[in-house]
Structures are given as C-alpha cells and as structure tokens.
Amino acid sequence: FRMGMLQTLFVLGLILVGVAGVRNLATVFPSTRAQVGALVVYAATPLVSGAMSSGRLTVLVVYAIVPWAVQLLRRAAGISTADPQLAETIDVVDGLADMSAWERVRRTVLVGVAVAVAAAFAPIALPLVFLVAVVLALGTLLARGSWVTAMWFFVTGIGATIVAALLNLPWITAWSWEG
C-alpha cells in the first residue's frame, strides 16, 4: 500500500472539501457572480500553499471545516437562502426559517459531529468553530440583524462545541497546546 499516495489524496481531499464548502455556502448569495467570486477568493487564498510548504495539516483541516461550519451554523440559526428573484428589484434580506425545537437540536448536533470529525485531526477546530459562532452572532448584532438570530448563532455554537467535545471525550484529556 502506498502511504505517500494516501497522504497526498488526504491533503488534496481537504482542499477540495474546503472549496466544496465555500461553493455550498456561497449559494446564500442570489447572484451567480457573487457565488463565483466567493469560490475564487477562497480557492486562491495563499493559506493553502503556505500550509503545504510547511507541512501543517492542522491548517488544511481548519481550511476544510470552516466553510462547512459557517453553512451549518447559518442553517441551524434559521437563516435560509435569499430569493434570487428579488435581487433585481430590491435590497435582498436573508429569509428566516421557522423551525421546531427538535429541528434546531438536530442541526446543532450535525454541526457538532462535523466539528468533532475535524477536531479528531486538528483539536484547534473545537474552540475555533465556537469562536466563529460568536463572531457570527456579534456580526449579526452589528449589522442590526435580529437579536434572536444572534442568540441562535451563540446557542448553536455552544451546543455544537459540547457535542464535539463529548464525541472526542476519550482523547480530549490528552490534548495540549503544544500538540
């Protein structure tokens, strides 16, 4: 078995997962031009080449999980995709989905599972995704969005972090800052 090829496929797979996550996240924009722009900017980030040149797998794992985490947090907070038909005539605002409590819990657990998988390879993903949820909550408030949506970002971030920590519980006690 060729371990070098497996490692190469893993690294390239992380890059593709990150780009696919941005492609999925960019569907929130009603304009195709904005979607392509988001994809190009994320794919052309020099972060990937720097991580590959220094052999930092942790950076690539974070590169792969952050767009998916933002997308899943957005959906768990109840923000749905804007209507592209309205983009031509008026200023488009995000739609808010009316979800039951069980649906919010299910989506929060989904974010937690995704973070747990990333944290198994890069433990920094656990606090980083929580920090992303806090920044999304603060950004919502600064943009004069609904405080309820900001609260859901924060609550989902806390819940996802707890789920991810519980799923990594057997070895989370061995994590250190040096690692």
JSON list of C-alpha atoms in Angstrom, two decimals:
[
{"chain": "A", "resi": 1, "resn": "PHE", "atom": "CA", "xyz": [0.00, 0.00, 0.00]},
{"chain": "A", "resi": 2, "resn": "ARG", "atom": "CA", "xyz": [1.35, 3.42, -0.92]},
{"chain": "A", "resi": 3, "resn": "MET", "atom": "CA", "xyz": [1.16, 5.60, 2.17]},
{"chain": "A", "resi": 4, "resn": "GLY", "atom": "CA", "xyz": [2.60, 8.59, 0.32]},
{"chain": "A", "resi": 5, "resn": "MET", "atom": "CA", "xyz": [-0.25, 8.47, -2.18]},
{"chain": "A", "resi": 6, "resn": "LEU", "atom": "CA", "xyz": [-2.78, 8.15, 0.64]},
{"chain": "A", "resi": 7, "resn": "GLN", "atom": "CA", "xyz": [-1.33, 11.21, 2.35]},
{"chain": "A", "resi": 8, "resn": "THR", "atom": "CA", "xyz": [-1.39, 13.17, -0.92]},
{"chain": "A", "resi": 9, "resn": "LEU", "atom": "CA", "xyz": [-5.02, 12.22, -1.51]},
{"chain": "A", "resi": 10, "resn": "PHE", "atom": "CA", "xyz": [-5.86, 13.24, 2.07]},
{"chain": "A", "resi": 11, "resn": "VAL", "atom": "CA", "xyz": [-4.25, 16.67, 1.64]},
{"chain": "A", "resi": 12, "resn": "LEU", "atom": "CA", "xyz": [-5.86, 17.26, -1.75]},
{"chain": "A", "resi": 13, "resn": "GLY", "atom": "CA", "xyz": [-9.15, 15.98, -0.37]},
{"chain": "A", "resi": 14, "resn": "LEU", "atom": "CA", "xyz": [-9.04, 18.57, 2.43]},
{"chain": "A", "resi": 15, "resn": "ILE", "atom": "CA", "xyz": [-8.56, 21.32, -0.12]},
{"chain": "A", "resi": 16, "resn": "LEU", "atom": "CA", "xyz": [-11.45, 20.03, -2.21]},
{"chain": "A", "resi": 17, "resn": "VAL", "atom": "CA", "xyz": [-13.68, 19.71, 0.86]},
{"chain": "A", "resi": 18, "resn": "GLY", "atom": "CA", "xyz": [-12.94, 23.34, 1.76]},
{"chain": "A", "resi": 19, "resn": "VAL", "atom": "CA", "xyz": [-13.68, 24.59, -1.75]},
{"chain": "A", "resi": 20, "resn": "ALA", "atom": "CA", "xyz": [-16.87, 22.50, -1.88]},
{"chain": "A", "resi": 21, "resn": "GLY", "atom": "CA", "xyz": [-17.90, 24.01, 1.45]},
{"chain": "A", "resi": 22, "resn": "VAL", "atom": "CA", "xyz": [-17.48, 27.54, 0.10]},
{"chain": "A", "resi": 23, "resn": "ARG", "atom": "CA", "xyz": [-19.42, 26.58, -3.01]},
{"chain": "A", "resi": 24, "resn": "ASN", "atom": "CA", "xyz": [-22.21, 25.32, -0.78]},
{"chain": "A", "resi": 25, "resn": "LEU", "atom": "CA", "xyz": [-22.04, 28.38, 1.49]},
{"chain": "A", "resi": 26, "resn": "ALA", "atom": "CA", "xyz": [-22.00, 30.81, -1.45]},
{"chain": "A", "resi": 27, "resn": "THR", "atom": "CA", "xyz": [-25.46, 29.65, -2.52]},
{"chain": "A", "resi": 28, "resn": "VAL", "atom": "CA", "xyz": [-26.75, 32.14, 0.03]},
{"chain": "A", "resi": 29, "resn": "PHE", "atom": "CA", "xyz": [-25.85, 34.89, -2.47]},
{"chain": "A", "resi": 30, "resn": "PRO", "atom": "CA", "xyz": [-28.59, 35.47, -5.05]},
{"chain": "A", "resi": 31, "resn": "SER", "atom": "CA", "xyz": [-26.10, 36.49, -7.76]},
{"chain": "A", "resi": 32, "resn": "THR", "atom": "CA", "xyz": [-24.10, 33.88, -9.66]},
{"chain": "A", "resi": 33, "resn": "ARG", "atom": "CA", "xyz": [-21.29, 36.41, -10.00]},
{"chain": "A", "resi": 34, "resn": "ALA", "atom": "CA", "xyz": [-21.06, 36.71, -6.20]},
{"chain": "A", "resi": 35, "resn": "GLN", "atom": "CA", "xyz": [-21.05, 32.93, -5.84]},
{"chain": "A", "resi": 36, "resn": "VAL", "atom": "CA", "xyz": [-18.20, 32.53, -8.32]},
{"chain": "A", "resi": 37, "resn": "GLY", "atom": "CA", "xyz": [-16.33, 35.42, -6.67]},
{"chain": "A", "resi": 38, "resn": "ALA", "atom": "CA", "xyz": [-16.56, 33.79, -3.25]},
{"chain": "A", "resi": 39, "resn": "LEU", "atom": "CA", "xyz": [-15.34, 30.49, -4.66]},
{"chain": "A", "resi": 40, "resn": "VAL", "atom": "CA", "xyz": [-12.39, 32.06, -6.48]},
{"chain": "A", "resi": 41, "resn": "VAL", "atom": "CA", "xyz": [-11.31, 34.15, -3.49]},
{"chain": "A", "resi": 42, "resn": "TYR", "atom": "CA", "xyz": [-11.40, 31.18, -1.12]},
{"chain": "A", "resi": 43, "resn": "ALA", "atom": "CA", "xyz": [-9.66, 28.83, -3.55]},
{"chain": "A", "resi": 44, "resn": "ALA", "atom": "CA", "xyz": [-6.94, 31.39, -4.34]},
{"chain": "A", "resi": 45, "resn": "THR", "atom": "CA", "xyz": [-6.10, 32.07, -0.70]},
{"chain": "A", "resi": 46, "resn": "PRO", "atom": "CA", "xyz": [-2.33, 31.73, -0.14]},
{"chain": "A", "resi": 47, "resn": "LEU", "atom": "CA", "xyz": [-3.11, 29.91, 3.10]},
{"chain": "A", "resi": 48, "resn": "VAL", "atom": "CA", "xyz": [-3.15, 26.55, 1.32]},
{"chain": "A", "resi": 49, "resn": "SER", "atom": "CA", "xyz": [0.23, 26.92, -0.35]},
{"chain": "A", "resi": 50, "resn": "GLY", "atom": "CA", "xyz": [1.77, 28.16, 2.90]},
{"chain": "A", "resi": 51, "resn": "ALA", "atom": "CA", "xyz": [0.33, 25.22, 4.83]},
{"chain": "A", "resi": 52, "resn": "MET", "atom": "CA", "xyz": [1.51, 22.75, 2.22]},
{"chain": "A", "resi": 53, "resn": "SER", "atom": "CA", "xyz": [5.02, 24.21, 2.06]},
{"chain": "A", "resi": 54, "resn": "SER", "atom": "CA", "xyz": [5.44, 23.99, 5.83]},
{"chain": "A", "resi": 55, "resn": "GLY", "atom": "CA", "xyz": [3.66, 20.64, 6.21]},
{"chain": "A", "resi": 56, "resn": "ARG", "atom": "CA", "xyz": [0.89, 21.98, 8.50]},
{"chain": "A", "resi": 57, "resn": "LEU", "atom": "CA", "xyz": [-2.00, 19.52, 8.28]},
{"chain": "A", "resi": 58, "resn": "THR", "atom": "CA", "xyz": [-3.88, 21.39, 11.01]},
{"chain": "A", "resi": 59, "resn": "VAL", "atom": "CA", "xyz": [-4.23, 24.46, 8.78]},
{"chain": "A", "resi": 60, "resn": "LEU", "atom": "CA", "xyz": [-5.69, 22.36, 5.97]},
{"chain": "A", "resi": 61, "resn": "VAL", "atom": "CA", "xyz": [-8.20, 20.73, 8.32]},
{"chain": "A", "resi": 62, "resn": "VAL", "atom": "CA", "xyz": [-9.33, 24.16, 9.51]},
{"chain": "A", "resi": 63, "resn": "TYR", "atom": "CA", "xyz": [-9.44, 25.35, 5.88]},
{"chain": "A", "resi": 64, "resn": "ALA", "atom": "CA", "xyz": [-11.79, 22.45, 5.14]},
{"chain": "A", "resi": 65, "resn": "ILE", "atom": "CA", "xyz": [-14.10, 22.74, 8.18]},
{"chain": "A", "resi": 66, "resn": "VAL", "atom": "CA", "xyz": [-14.70, 26.49, 8.49]},
{"chain": "A", "resi": 67, "resn": "PRO", "atom": "CA", "xyz": [-16.95, 26.96, 5.41]},
{"chain": "A", "resi": 68, "resn": "TRP", "atom": "CA", "xyz": [-18.98, 23.89, 6.34]},
{"chain": "A", "resi": 69, "resn": "ALA", "atom": "CA", "xyz": [-19.27, 25.09, 9.93]},
{"chain": "A", "resi": 70, "resn": "VAL", "atom": "CA", "xyz": [-20.47, 28.52, 8.84]},
{"chain": "A", "resi": 71, "resn": "GLN", "atom": "CA", "xyz": [-23.00, 26.93, 6.48]},
{"chain": "A", "resi": 72, "resn": "LEU", "atom": "CA", "xyz": [-24.28, 24.54, 9.14]},
{"chain": "A", "resi": 73, "resn": "LEU", "atom": "CA", "xyz": [-24.39, 27.28, 11.79]},
{"chain": "A", "resi": 74, "resn": "ARG", "atom": "CA", "xyz": [-26.32, 29.51, 9.39]},
{"chain": "A", "resi": 75, "resn": "ARG", "atom": "CA", "xyz": [-28.87, 26.80, 8.73]},
{"chain": "A", "resi": 76, "resn": "ALA", "atom": "CA", "xyz": [-29.14, 25.90, 12.42]},
{"chain": "A", "resi": 77, "resn": "ALA", "atom": "CA", "xyz": [-29.74, 29.57, 13.27]},
{"chain": "A", "resi": 78, "resn": "GLY", "atom": "CA", "xyz": [-32.62, 29.54, 10.80]},
{"chain": "A", "resi": 79, "resn": "ILE", "atom": "CA", "xyz": [-31.18, 31.76, 8.07]},
{"chain": "A", "resi": 80, "resn": "SER", "atom": "CA", "xyz": [-32.32, 30.49, 4.71]},
{"chain": "A", "resi": 81, "resn": "THR", "atom": "CA", "xyz": [-31.15, 31.41, 1.24]},
{"chain": "A", "resi": 82, "resn": "ALA", "atom": "CA", "xyz": [-32.23, 34.76, -0.15]},
{"chain": "A", "resi": 83, "resn": "ASP", "atom": "CA", "xyz": [-34.71, 34.76, -3.03]},
{"chain": "A", "resi": 84, "resn": "PRO", "atom": "CA", "xyz": [-32.78, 35.43, -6.27]},
{"chain": "A", "resi": 85, "resn": "GLN", "atom": "CA", "xyz": [-35.92, 36.77, -7.98]},
{"chain": "A", "resi": 86, "resn": "LEU", "atom": "CA", "xyz": [-35.90, 39.78, -5.65]},
{"chain": "A", "resi": 87, "resn": "ALA", "atom": "CA", "xyz": [-32.23, 40.61, -6.27]},
{"chain": "A", "resi": 88, "resn": "GLU", "atom": "CA", "xyz": [-33.04, 42.63, -9.38]},
{"chain": "A", "resi": 89, "resn": "THR", "atom": "CA", "xyz": [-35.61, 44.95, -7.80]},
{"chain": "A", "resi": 90, "resn": "ILE", "atom": "CA", "xyz": [-34.94, 45.49, -4.10]},
{"chain": "A", "resi": 91, "resn": "ASP", "atom": "CA", "xyz": [-32.31, 45.04, -1.45]},
{"chain": "A", "resi": 92, "resn": "VAL", "atom": "CA", "xyz": [-32.38, 41.35, -0.56]},
{"chain": "A", "resi": 93, "resn": "VAL", "atom": "CA", "xyz": [-32.52, 40.33, 3.06]},
{"chain": "A", "resi": 94, "resn": "ASP", "atom": "CA", "xyz": [-31.99, 36.84, 4.38]},
{"chain": "A", "resi": 95, "resn": "GLY", "atom": "CA", "xyz": [-35.06, 34.76, 4.93]},
{"chain": "A", "resi": 96, "resn": "LEU", "atom": "CA", "xyz": [-35.66, 33.30, 8.34]},
{"chain": "A", "resi": 97, "resn": "ALA", "atom": "CA", "xyz": [-36.93, 29.75, 8.50]},
{"chain": "A", "resi": 98, "resn": "ASP", "atom": "CA", "xyz": [-39.44, 28.80, 11.14]},
{"chain": "A", "resi": 99, "resn": "MET", "atom": "CA", "xyz": [-38.05, 25.64, 12.77]},
{"chain": "A", "resi": 100, "resn": "SER", "atom": "CA", "xyz": [-39.19, 23.44, 15.57]},
{"chain": "A", "resi": 101, "resn": "ALA", "atom": "CA", "xyz": [-37.04, 22.90, 18.63]},
{"chain": "A", "resi": 102, "resn": "TRP", "atom": "CA", "xyz": [-36.22, 19.34, 17.53]},
{"chain": "A", "resi": 103, "resn": "GLU", "atom": "CA", "xyz": [-35.05, 20.55, 14.13]},
{"chain": "A", "resi": 104, "resn": "ARG", "atom": "CA", "xyz": [-32.74, 23.08, 15.79]},
{"chain": "A", "resi": 105, "resn": "VAL", "atom": "CA", "xyz": [-31.36, 20.36, 18.06]},
{"chain": "A", "resi": 106, "resn": "ARG", "atom": "CA", "xyz": [-30.81, 18.07, 15.07]},
{"chain": "A", "resi": 107, "resn": "ARG", "atom": "CA", "xyz": [-28.96, 20.76, 13.17]},
{"chain": "A", "resi": 108, "resn": "THR", "atom": "CA", "xyz": [-26.88, 21.66, 16.22]},
{"chain": "A", "resi": 109, "resn": "VAL", "atom": "CA", "xyz": [-25.86, 18.03, 16.62]},
{"chain": "A", "resi": 110, "resn": "LEU", "atom": "CA", "xyz": [-24.97, 17.97, 12.91]},
{"chain": "A", "resi": 111, "resn": "VAL", "atom": "CA", "xyz": [-22.64, 20.93, 13.40]},
{"chain": "A", "resi": 112, "resn": "GLY", "atom": "CA", "xyz": [-21.16, 19.17, 16.45]},
{"chain": "A", "resi": 113, "resn": "VAL", "atom": "CA", "xyz": [-20.49, 15.97, 14.50]},
{"chain": "A", "resi": 114, "resn": "ALA", "atom": "CA", "xyz": [-18.74, 17.90, 11.71]},
{"chain": "A", "resi": 115, "resn": "VAL", "atom": "CA", "xyz": [-16.61, 19.76, 14.26]},
{"chain": "A", "resi": 116, "resn": "ALA", "atom": "CA", "xyz": [-15.85, 16.51, 16.10]},
{"chain": "A", "resi": 117, "resn": "VAL", "atom": "CA", "xyz": [-14.50, 14.92, 12.92]},
{"chain": "A", "resi": 118, "resn": "ALA", "atom": "CA", "xyz": [-12.31, 17.96, 12.27]},
{"chain": "A", "resi": 119, "resn": "ALA", "atom": "CA", "xyz": [-11.20, 18.12, 15.91]},
{"chain": "A", "resi": 120, "resn": "ALA", "atom": "CA", "xyz": [-10.08, 14.49, 15.75]},
{"chain": "A", "resi": 121, "resn": "PHE", "atom": "CA", "xyz": [-7.41, 15.61, 13.26]},
{"chain": "A", "resi": 122, "resn": "ALA", "atom": "CA", "xyz": [-6.91, 19.20, 14.46]},
{"chain": "A", "resi": 123, "resn": "PRO", "atom": "CA", "xyz": [-8.01, 19.89, 18.06]},
{"chain": "A", "resi": 124, "resn": "ILE", "atom": "CA", "xyz": [-7.92, 23.65, 17.43]},
{"chain": "A", "resi": 125, "resn": "ALA", "atom": "CA", "xyz": [-11.10, 23.23, 15.36]},
{"chain": "A", "resi": 126, "resn": "LEU", "atom": "CA", "xyz": [-13.13, 22.87, 18.55]},
{"chain": "A", "resi": 127, "resn": "PRO", "atom": "CA", "xyz": [-12.53, 26.36, 20.00]},
{"chain": "A", "resi": 128, "resn": "LEU", "atom": "CA", "xyz": [-12.21, 27.88, 16.54]},
{"chain": "A", "resi": 129, "resn": "VAL", "atom": "CA", "xyz": [-15.72, 26.92, 15.44]},
{"chain": "A", "resi": 130, "resn": "PHE", "atom": "CA", "xyz": [-17.09, 28.24, 18.74]},
{"chain": "A", "resi": 131, "resn": "LEU", "atom": "CA", "xyz": [-15.25, 31.50, 18.06]},
{"chain": "A", "resi": 132, "resn": "VAL", "atom": "CA", "xyz": [-16.73, 31.58, 14.55]},
{"chain": "A", "resi": 133, "resn": "ALA", "atom": "CA", "xyz": [-20.22, 31.20, 16.06]},
{"chain": "A", "resi": 134, "resn": "VAL", "atom": "CA", "xyz": [-19.55, 34.09, 18.47]},
{"chain": "A", "resi": 135, "resn": "VAL", "atom": "CA", "xyz": [-18.27, 36.28, 15.62]},
{"chain": "A", "resi": 136, "resn": "LEU", "atom": "CA", "xyz": [-21.37, 35.45, 13.55]},
{"chain": "A", "resi": 137, "resn": "ALA", "atom": "CA", "xyz": [-23.58, 36.39, 16.50]},
{"chain": "A", "resi": 138, "resn": "LEU", "atom": "CA", "xyz": [-21.74, 39.67, 17.04]},
{"chain": "A", "resi": 139, "resn": "GLY", "atom": "CA", "xyz": [-21.76, 40.38, 13.30]},
{"chain": "A", "resi": 140, "resn": "THR", "atom": "CA", "xyz": [-25.50, 39.84, 13.21]},
{"chain": "A", "resi": 141, "resn": "LEU", "atom": "CA", "xyz": [-25.95, 42.37, 16.01]},
{"chain": "A", "resi": 142, "resn": "LEU", "atom": "CA", "xyz": [-23.57, 44.88, 14.43]},
{"chain": "A", "resi": 143, "resn": "ALA", "atom": "CA", "xyz": [-25.43, 44.62, 11.12]},
{"chain": "A", "resi": 144, "resn": "ARG", "atom": "CA", "xyz": [-28.63, 45.40, 13.03]},
{"chain": "A", "resi": 145, "resn": "GLY", "atom": "CA", "xyz": [-29.97, 41.92, 12.48]},
{"chain": "A", "resi": 146, "resn": "SER", "atom": "CA", "xyz": [-32.36, 40.15, 14.74]},
{"chain": "A", "resi": 147, "resn": "TRP", "atom": "CA", "xyz": [-31.09, 39.56, 18.26]},
{"chain": "A", "resi": 148, "resn": "VAL", "atom": "CA", "xyz": [-32.95, 36.23, 18.19]},
{"chain": "A", "resi": 149, "resn": "THR", "atom": "CA", "xyz": [-30.84, 35.11, 15.23]},
{"chain": "A", "resi": 150, "resn": "ALA", "atom": "CA", "xyz": [-27.68, 36.27, 17.01]},
{"chain": "A", "resi": 151, "resn": "MET", "atom": "CA", "xyz": [-28.74, 34.31, 20.09]},
{"chain": "A", "resi": 152, "resn": "TRP", "atom": "CA", "xyz": [-29.30, 31.19, 17.96]},
{"chain": "A", "resi": 153, "resn": "PHE", "atom": "CA", "xyz": [-25.80, 31.52, 16.50]},
{"chain": "A", "resi": 154, "resn": "PHE", "atom": "CA", "xyz": [-24.38, 31.68, 20.01]},
{"chain": "A", "resi": 155, "resn": "VAL", "atom": "CA", "xyz": [-26.52, 28.84, 21.41]},
{"chain": "A", "resi": 156, "resn": "THR", "atom": "CA", "xyz": [-25.79, 26.64, 18.40]},
{"chain": "A", "resi": 157, "resn": "GLY", "atom": "CA", "xyz": [-22.06, 27.34, 18.80]},
{"chain": "A", "resi": 158, "resn": "ILE", "atom": "CA", "xyz": [-22.17, 26.31, 22.46]},
{"chain": "A", "resi": 159, "resn": "GLY", "atom": "CA", "xyz": [-24.23, 23.21, 21.69]},
{"chain": "A", "resi": 160, "resn": "ALA", "atom": "CA", "xyz": [-22.02, 22.14, 18.79]},
{"chain": "A", "resi": 161, "resn": "THR", "atom": "CA", "xyz": [-18.89, 22.62, 20.88]},
{"chain": "A", "resi": 162, "resn": "ILE", "atom": "CA", "xyz": [-20.33, 20.47, 23.67]},
{"chain": "A", "resi": 163, "resn": "VAL", "atom": "CA", "xyz": [-21.36, 17.74, 21.21]},
{"chain": "A", "resi": 164, "resn": "ALA", "atom": "CA", "xyz": [-17.92, 17.78, 19.55]},
{"chain": "A", "resi": 165, "resn": "ALA", "atom": "CA", "xyz": [-16.17, 17.66, 22.93]},
{"chain": "A", "resi": 166, "resn": "LEU", "atom": "CA", "xyz": [-18.32, 14.72, 24.05]},
{"chain": "A", "resi": 167, "resn": "LEU", "atom": "CA", "xyz": [-17.61, 12.83, 20.83]},
{"chain": "A", "resi": 168, "resn": "ASN", "atom": "CA", "xyz": [-13.87, 13.38, 21.35]},
{"chain": "A", "resi": 169, "resn": "LEU", "atom": "CA", "xyz": [-14.08, 12.64, 25.07]},
{"chain": "A", "resi": 170, "resn": "PRO", "atom": "CA", "xyz": [-11.82, 9.61, 25.26]},
{"chain": "A", "resi": 171, "resn": "TRP", "atom": "CA", "xyz": [-8.79, 11.53, 23.99]},
{"chain": "A", "resi": 172, "resn": "ILE", "atom": "CA", "xyz": [-9.72, 15.16, 24.67]},
{"chain": "A", "resi": 173, "resn": "THR", "atom": "CA", "xyz": [-7.97, 14.93, 28.04]},
{"chain": "A", "resi": 174, "resn": "ALA", "atom": "CA", "xyz": [-4.65, 14.27, 26.28]},
{"chain": "A", "resi": 175, "resn": "TRP", "atom": "CA", "xyz": [-4.83, 17.41, 24.12]},
{"chain": "A", "resi": 176, "resn": "SER", "atom": "CA", "xyz": [-2.24, 20.06, 24.87]},
{"chain": "A", "resi": 177, "resn": "TRP", "atom": "CA", "xyz": [-1.28, 23.47, 23.46]},
{"chain": "A", "resi": 178, "resn": "GLU", "atom": "CA", "xyz": [1.97, 22.01, 22.17]},
{"chain": "A", "resi": 179, "resn": "GLY", "atom": "CA", "xyz": [0.05, 19.43, 20.13]}
]
